[in-house]
Amino acid sequence: MNGSKGKFITLEGGEGCGKSTQAKLLTAYLQKQGIKTILTKEPGGTPEGMLLRQMLVTGDKDKFDAIAECLLYYADRRVHLQKLVWPALAQNQWVISDRFADSTEAYQYYGYDKRVDFATLQGLYKMVAGDFKPDLTLILDMPPEVGMRRSLLKAEQMAVKELRFESRQIEFHNNLRRGFLEIAKREPERCVVLNADTTVEELHRQIVQVIEEKFNING
Ligand code: TMP
C-alpha cells in the first residue's frame, strides 16, 4: 500500500461520540499497514489554528453568533488546508482529520436552527477549499444524551475547560445529529454513518472494515 496516492479522511459527529479516540486508532491501523498517515484536527490543527481554537471553545456560549463562528472556523480551515493538509497529500500521505467542514454545517447551520444562510456557507467553503473534498467522511452517530453524558464526564475527569458547546441545550444537540444525518443523505458517496453507541473496539472494527473495502486495503 506504500506509495499510494494520499487520501483525506474526516471523522465527524456530536459531542462525546468518540471521534478523537477512533481517529487515533485509525491512524495507528493505517501506519501499521505501511501507509504514511498523519492525524490532525479542526479547529486547531496548526499553531495559528490553536489560537483560534482557544477563542472558539472556551468562555461564554453566547460570545459569538453563528456567522462570527462560521468565519472563525473557516479561517482555521484555510490555514489548516494550506499549511498542513494539502502539503501532506501532495507528498502522498494520508490525512485523518478529527472534524472538517461538515462540523460547520452541523453546528453553525443546523445547530443554530439555520441562522446562517446556506448559500453563504457554501460560498465560504468554495472560497476556502475550492473543489477539494474529503475522500471519505465517517459520521459517528449516537443519541445526544449518551454523547453529552460521556463528554461532560471526560471534561470533569480531565479538568477540561472547553465546554462552550457542551453547555448548550439538548435541542441544539438534537439539531446537530439531524444535521450530520442530512449531510450523509445528501452525499452518500462520501459519507458513511456508523452507530457510535457501542464499544471502542467494535466501532474501530467497523471503521477498519469501511476503510478496507473503500480503499482496497488487505489488513
Ligand atoms: P472537538 O471538541 O471535537 O475538538 O471540537 C471542538 C468544538 O468545536 C466542538 O464543540 C465542535 C465545534 N466546531 C464547530 O462548531 N464548528 C466547526 O466547524 C468545527 C470544526 C468544530
mmCIF file of C-alpha atoms and ligand atoms in Angstrom:
data_model
loop_
_atom_site.group_PDB
_atom_site.id
_atom_site.type_symbol
_atom_site.label_atom_id
_atom_site.label_comp_id
_atom_site.label_asym_id
_atom_site.label_seq_id
_atom_site.Cartn_x
_atom_site.Cartn_y
_atom_site.Cartn_z
ATOM 1 C CA MET A 1 0.000 0.000 0.000
ATOM 2 C CA ASN A 2 3.024 2.264 0.468
ATOM 3 C CA GLY A 3 3.402 4.961 -2.161
ATOM 4 C CA SER A 4 -0.340 5.030 -2.945
ATOM 5 C CA LYS A 5 -1.996 8.379 -3.557
ATOM 6 C CA GLY A 6 -2.773 10.307 -0.369
ATOM 7 C CA LYS A 7 -6.315 10.221 1.000
ATOM 8 C CA PHE A 8 -8.175 12.709 3.144
ATOM 9 C CA ILE A 9 -10.459 11.033 5.673
ATOM 10 C CA THR A 10 -12.572 13.038 8.101
ATOM 11 C CA LEU A 11 -14.346 11.929 11.269
ATOM 12 C CA GLU A 12 -17.459 13.804 12.283
ATOM 13 C CA GLY A 13 -20.112 13.655 14.982
ATOM 14 C CA GLY A 14 -21.608 15.379 18.003
ATOM 15 C CA GLU A 15 -20.082 15.825 21.452
ATOM 16 C CA GLY A 16 -18.751 12.667 23.115
ATOM 17 C CA CYS A 17 -19.205 10.395 20.092
ATOM 18 C CA GLY A 18 -15.654 9.037 20.400
ATOM 19 C CA LYS A 19 -14.183 10.643 17.249
ATOM 20 C CA SER A 20 -10.841 11.516 18.768
ATOM 21 C CA THR A 21 -10.238 8.001 20.095
ATOM 22 C CA GLN A 22 -11.302 6.469 16.781
ATOM 23 C CA ALA A 23 -9.160 8.919 14.790
ATOM 24 C CA LYS A 24 -6.111 7.824 16.823
ATOM 25 C CA LEU A 25 -6.908 4.129 16.398
ATOM 26 C CA LEU A 26 -7.466 4.539 12.662
ATOM 27 C CA THR A 27 -4.177 6.417 12.256
ATOM 28 C CA ALA A 28 -2.317 3.668 14.116
ATOM 29 C CA TYR A 29 -4.032 0.994 11.991
ATOM 30 C CA LEU A 30 -3.073 2.708 8.708
ATOM 31 C CA GLN A 31 0.507 3.253 9.855
ATOM 32 C CA LYS A 32 0.684 -0.458 10.688
ATOM 33 C CA GLN A 33 -0.324 -1.185 7.082
ATOM 34 C CA GLY A 34 2.758 0.798 5.990
ATOM 35 C CA ILE A 35 0.737 3.846 4.912
ATOM 36 C CA LYS A 36 2.258 7.197 5.852
ATOM 37 C CA THR A 37 -0.564 8.815 7.815
ATOM 38 C CA ILE A 38 -0.876 11.969 9.863
ATOM 39 C CA LEU A 39 -3.541 12.743 12.432
ATOM 40 C CA THR A 40 -4.876 16.261 12.699
ATOM 41 C CA LYS A 41 -7.964 18.136 13.848
ATOM 42 C CA GLU A 42 -10.177 21.170 13.445
ATOM 43 C CA PRO A 43 -10.186 23.611 14.998
ATOM 44 C CA GLY A 44 -6.514 23.792 15.971
ATOM 45 C CA GLY A 45 -4.579 21.594 13.543
ATOM 46 C CA THR A 46 -1.855 24.250 13.235
ATOM 47 C CA PRO A 47 -0.219 26.623 15.768
ATOM 48 C CA GLU A 48 -2.215 29.523 14.277
ATOM 49 C CA GLY A 49 -5.358 27.400 14.462
ATOM 50 C CA MET A 50 -4.708 26.667 18.129
ATOM 51 C CA LEU A 51 -5.099 30.389 18.827
ATOM 52 C CA LEU A 52 -8.474 30.360 17.056
ATOM 53 C CA ARG A 53 -9.454 27.173 18.898
ATOM 54 C CA GLN A 54 -8.825 28.856 22.243
ATOM 55 C CA MET A 55 -11.209 31.644 21.261
ATOM 56 C CA LEU A 56 -13.818 29.279 19.906
ATOM 57 C CA VAL A 57 -14.143 26.547 22.509
ATOM 58 C CA THR A 58 -13.770 28.419 25.778
ATOM 59 C CA GLY A 59 -15.835 31.076 27.516
ATOM 60 C CA ASP A 60 -19.408 32.218 27.344
ATOM 61 C CA LYS A 61 -21.602 30.217 24.953
ATOM 62 C CA ASP A 62 -23.165 33.376 23.518
ATOM 63 C CA LYS A 63 -19.976 35.334 22.887
ATOM 64 C CA PHE A 64 -20.112 34.707 19.094
ATOM 65 C CA ASP A 65 -23.174 34.273 16.920
ATOM 66 C CA ALA A 66 -23.411 31.641 14.176
ATOM 67 C CA ILE A 67 -21.995 33.963 11.493
ATOM 68 C CA ALA A 68 -18.947 35.011 13.524
ATOM 69 C CA GLU A 69 -18.313 31.353 14.355
ATOM 70 C CA CYS A 70 -18.501 30.335 10.689
ATOM 71 C CA LEU A 71 -15.890 32.912 9.770
ATOM 72 C CA LEU A 72 -13.539 31.858 12.556
ATOM 73 C CA TYR A 73 -13.879 28.135 11.779
ATOM 74 C CA TYR A 74 -13.270 28.855 8.108
ATOM 75 C CA ALA A 75 -10.184 30.939 8.946
ATOM 76 C CA ASP A 76 -8.862 27.943 10.904
ATOM 77 C CA ARG A 77 -9.759 25.643 7.985
ATOM 78 C CA ARG A 78 -7.929 27.772 5.438
ATOM 79 C CA VAL A 79 -4.704 27.758 7.444
ATOM 80 C CA HIS A 80 -5.109 24.043 8.128
ATOM 81 C CA LEU A 81 -5.553 23.184 4.445
ATOM 82 C CA GLN A 82 -2.760 25.437 3.221
ATOM 83 C CA LYS A 83 -0.143 24.638 5.821
ATOM 84 C CA LEU A 84 -0.839 21.024 6.685
ATOM 85 C CA VAL A 85 -3.467 19.051 4.754
ATOM 86 C CA TRP A 86 -2.596 19.944 1.149
ATOM 87 C CA PRO A 87 1.198 19.685 1.600
ATOM 88 C CA ALA A 88 0.801 16.251 3.245
ATOM 89 C CA LEU A 89 -1.496 14.979 0.468
ATOM 90 C CA ALA A 90 0.949 16.318 -2.126
ATOM 91 C CA GLN A 91 3.546 14.027 -0.553
ATOM 92 C CA ASN A 92 1.139 11.080 -0.881
ATOM 93 C CA GLN A 93 0.497 10.925 2.845
ATOM 94 C CA TRP A 94 -2.907 10.057 4.207
ATOM 95 C CA VAL A 95 -4.508 12.648 6.453
ATOM 96 C CA ILE A 96 -7.028 11.794 9.154
ATOM 97 C CA SER A 97 -8.855 14.864 10.414
ATOM 98 C CA ASP A 98 -10.864 14.903 13.620
ATOM 99 C CA ARG A 99 -13.627 17.193 12.215
ATOM 100 C CA PHE A 100 -13.774 19.253 8.999
ATOM 101 C CA ALA A 101 -16.360 21.335 7.120
ATOM 102 C CA ASP A 102 -19.362 19.108 7.939
ATOM 103 C CA SER A 103 -18.956 20.255 11.536
ATOM 104 C CA THR A 104 -19.522 23.849 10.455
ATOM 105 C CA GLU A 105 -22.692 22.881 8.616
ATOM 106 C CA ALA A 106 -23.932 20.752 11.525
ATOM 107 C CA TYR A 107 -23.041 23.161 14.334
ATOM 108 C CA GLN A 108 -23.356 26.637 12.829
ATOM 109 C CA TYR A 109 -26.205 25.916 10.377
ATOM 110 C CA TYR A 110 -28.360 23.084 11.758
ATOM 111 C CA GLY A 111 -27.336 23.512 15.418
ATOM 112 C CA TYR A 112 -28.347 27.168 15.430
ATOM 113 C CA ASP A 113 -31.524 26.341 13.540
ATOM 114 C CA LYS A 114 -30.389 27.732 10.175
ATOM 115 C CA ARG A 115 -29.445 31.195 11.303
ATOM 116 C CA VAL A 116 -26.713 31.267 8.653
ATOM 117 C CA ASP A 117 -27.727 31.419 5.031
ATOM 118 C CA PHE A 118 -26.920 28.067 3.352
ATOM 119 C CA ALA A 119 -25.666 29.681 0.135
ATOM 120 C CA THR A 120 -23.261 31.816 2.183
ATOM 121 C CA LEU A 121 -21.953 28.700 3.908
ATOM 122 C CA GLN A 122 -21.383 27.038 0.536
ATOM 123 C CA GLY A 123 -19.685 30.218 -0.711
ATOM 124 C CA LEU A 124 -17.303 30.162 2.249
ATOM 125 C CA TYR A 125 -16.452 26.525 1.534
ATOM 126 C CA LYS A 126 -15.733 27.322 -2.104
ATOM 127 C CA MET A 127 -13.568 30.324 -1.188
ATOM 128 C CA VAL A 128 -11.528 28.351 1.342
ATOM 129 C CA ALA A 129 -11.353 24.844 -0.146
ATOM 130 C CA GLY A 130 -12.391 25.226 -3.814
ATOM 131 C CA ASP A 131 -13.435 21.852 -5.243
ATOM 132 C CA PHE A 132 -11.413 19.909 -2.679
ATOM 133 C CA LYS A 133 -13.401 17.355 -0.626
ATOM 134 C CA PRO A 134 -12.635 14.508 1.744
ATOM 135 C CA ASP A 135 -12.243 11.091 0.074
ATOM 136 C CA LEU A 136 -14.283 9.633 2.908
ATOM 137 C CA THR A 137 -16.207 11.012 5.879
ATOM 138 C CA LEU A 138 -17.090 8.781 8.810
ATOM 139 C CA ILE A 139 -20.058 10.123 10.747
ATOM 140 C CA LEU A 140 -20.185 8.680 14.249
ATOM 141 C CA ASP A 141 -23.817 8.751 15.251
ATOM 142 C CA MET A 142 -25.300 8.326 18.721
ATOM 143 C CA PRO A 143 -28.194 9.673 20.802
ATOM 144 C CA PRO A 144 -27.148 13.129 22.081
ATOM 145 C CA GLU A 145 -27.945 12.223 25.717
ATOM 146 C CA VAL A 146 -25.290 9.475 25.616
ATOM 147 C CA GLY A 147 -22.692 11.723 23.992
ATOM 148 C CA MET A 148 -23.365 14.609 26.362
ATOM 149 C CA ARG A 149 -23.004 12.336 29.390
ATOM 150 C CA ARG A 150 -19.726 10.982 28.042
ATOM 151 C CA SER A 151 -18.214 14.344 27.213
ATOM 152 C CA LEU A 152 -19.190 16.015 30.494
ATOM 153 C CA LEU A 153 -17.712 13.063 32.407
ATOM 154 C CA LYS A 154 -14.485 13.310 30.419
ATOM 155 C CA ALA A 155 -14.311 17.080 30.974
ATOM 156 C CA GLU A 156 -14.753 16.559 34.713
ATOM 157 C CA GLN A 157 -12.075 13.878 34.895
ATOM 158 C CA MET A 158 -9.568 15.871 32.838
ATOM 159 C CA ALA A 159 -10.475 19.295 34.269
ATOM 160 C CA VAL A 160 -11.103 20.414 30.664
ATOM 161 C CA LYS A 161 -12.461 23.913 30.175
ATOM 162 C CA GLU A 162 -13.526 23.570 26.529
ATOM 163 C CA LEU A 163 -17.202 23.472 27.375
ATOM 164 C CA ARG A 164 -18.713 26.199 25.208
ATOM 165 C CA PHE A 165 -20.712 23.755 23.096
ATOM 166 C CA GLU A 166 -21.341 21.098 25.736
ATOM 167 C CA SER A 167 -23.197 23.674 27.805
ATOM 168 C CA ARG A 168 -25.886 24.157 25.160
ATOM 169 C CA GLN A 169 -29.380 22.756 25.462
ATOM 170 C CA ILE A 170 -30.320 19.275 24.300
ATOM 171 C CA GLU A 171 -32.290 20.757 21.397
ATOM 172 C CA PHE A 172 -29.046 22.115 19.936
ATOM 173 C CA HIS A 173 -27.507 18.627 20.115
ATOM 174 C CA ASN A 174 -30.570 17.026 18.522
ATOM 175 C CA ASN A 175 -30.267 19.562 15.688
ATOM 176 C CA LEU A 176 -26.602 18.652 15.274
ATOM 177 C CA ARG A 177 -27.421 14.992 14.941
ATOM 178 C CA ARG A 178 -30.118 15.719 12.398
ATOM 179 C CA GLY A 179 -27.645 17.906 10.520
ATOM 180 C CA PHE A 180 -24.975 15.224 10.238
ATOM 181 C CA LEU A 181 -27.577 12.695 9.059
ATOM 182 C CA GLU A 182 -28.866 15.162 6.438
ATOM 183 C CA ILE A 183 -25.326 15.666 5.126
ATOM 184 C CA ALA A 184 -24.846 11.883 4.886
ATOM 185 C CA LYS A 185 -28.128 11.560 2.987
ATOM 186 C CA ARG A 186 -27.121 14.310 0.574
ATOM 187 C CA GLU A 187 -23.633 12.881 -0.084
ATOM 188 C CA PRO A 188 -23.850 9.089 0.236
ATOM 189 C CA GLU A 189 -20.750 8.585 -1.939
ATOM 190 C CA ARG A 190 -18.561 10.427 0.532
ATOM 191 C CA CYS A 191 -20.230 9.759 3.895
ATOM 192 C CA VAL A 192 -20.695 6.597 5.928
ATOM 193 C CA VAL A 193 -22.807 6.724 9.093
ATOM 194 C CA LEU A 194 -21.757 4.371 11.901
ATOM 195 C CA ASN A 195 -23.518 3.617 15.165
ATOM 196 C CA ALA A 196 -21.155 5.007 17.806
ATOM 197 C CA ASP A 197 -23.267 3.853 20.768
ATOM 198 C CA THR A 198 -21.111 0.766 21.142
ATOM 199 C CA THR A 199 -17.673 -0.225 22.442
ATOM 200 C CA VAL A 200 -14.459 1.428 21.259
ATOM 201 C CA GLU A 201 -13.262 -1.921 19.855
ATOM 202 C CA GLU A 202 -16.461 -2.635 17.921
ATOM 203 C CA LEU A 203 -16.561 0.841 16.400
ATOM 204 C CA HIS A 204 -12.893 0.569 15.388
ATOM 205 C CA ARG A 205 -13.639 -2.807 13.783
ATOM 206 C CA GLN A 206 -16.461 -1.241 11.755
ATOM 207 C CA ILE A 207 -14.259 1.683 10.688
ATOM 208 C CA VAL A 208 -11.470 -0.629 9.548
ATOM 209 C CA GLN A 209 -13.989 -2.641 7.537
ATOM 210 C CA VAL A 210 -15.226 0.506 5.757
ATOM 211 C CA ILE A 211 -11.659 1.649 5.031
ATOM 212 C CA GLU A 212 -10.503 -1.737 3.763
ATOM 213 C CA GLU A 213 -13.470 -2.018 1.415
ATOM 214 C CA LYS A 214 -13.350 1.551 0.136
ATOM 215 C CA PHE A 215 -9.592 1.725 -0.459
ATOM 216 C CA ASN A 216 -8.837 -1.933 -1.204
ATOM 217 C CA ILE A 217 -6.516 -2.468 1.733
ATOM 218 C CA ASN A 218 -5.847 -6.040 2.753
ATOM 219 C CA GLY A 219 -5.420 -5.823 6.526
HETATM 220 P P1 TMP B 1 -13.710 18.951 19.380
HETATM 221 O O1 TMP B 1 -14.107 19.046 20.814
HETATM 222 O O2 TMP B 1 -14.297 17.815 18.648
HETATM 223 O O3 TMP B 1 -12.219 19.082 19.175
HETATM 224 O O4 TMP B 1 -14.346 20.244 18.646
HETATM 225 C C1 TMP B 1 -14.309 21.489 19.214
HETATM 226 C C2 TMP B 1 -15.661 22.150 19.183
HETATM 227 O O5 TMP B 1 -15.782 22.953 18.022
HETATM 228 C C3 TMP B 1 -16.824 21.188 19.172
HETATM 229 O O6 TMP B 1 -17.747 21.601 20.149
HETATM 230 C C4 TMP B 1 -17.424 21.358 17.808
HETATM 231 C C5 TMP B 1 -17.061 22.753 17.424
HETATM 232 N N1 TMP B 1 -16.941 23.007 15.978
HETATM 233 C C6 TMP B 1 -17.889 23.821 15.356
HETATM 234 O O7 TMP B 1 -18.821 24.294 15.998
HETATM 235 N N2 TMP B 1 -17.753 24.089 14.032
HETATM 236 C C7 TMP B 1 -16.719 23.616 13.281
HETATM 237 O O8 TMP B 1 -16.619 23.890 12.075
HETATM 238 C C8 TMP B 1 -15.745 22.764 13.938
HETATM 239 C C9 TMP B 1 -14.601 22.212 13.142
HETATM 240 C C10 TMP B 1 -15.907 22.486 15.276
#
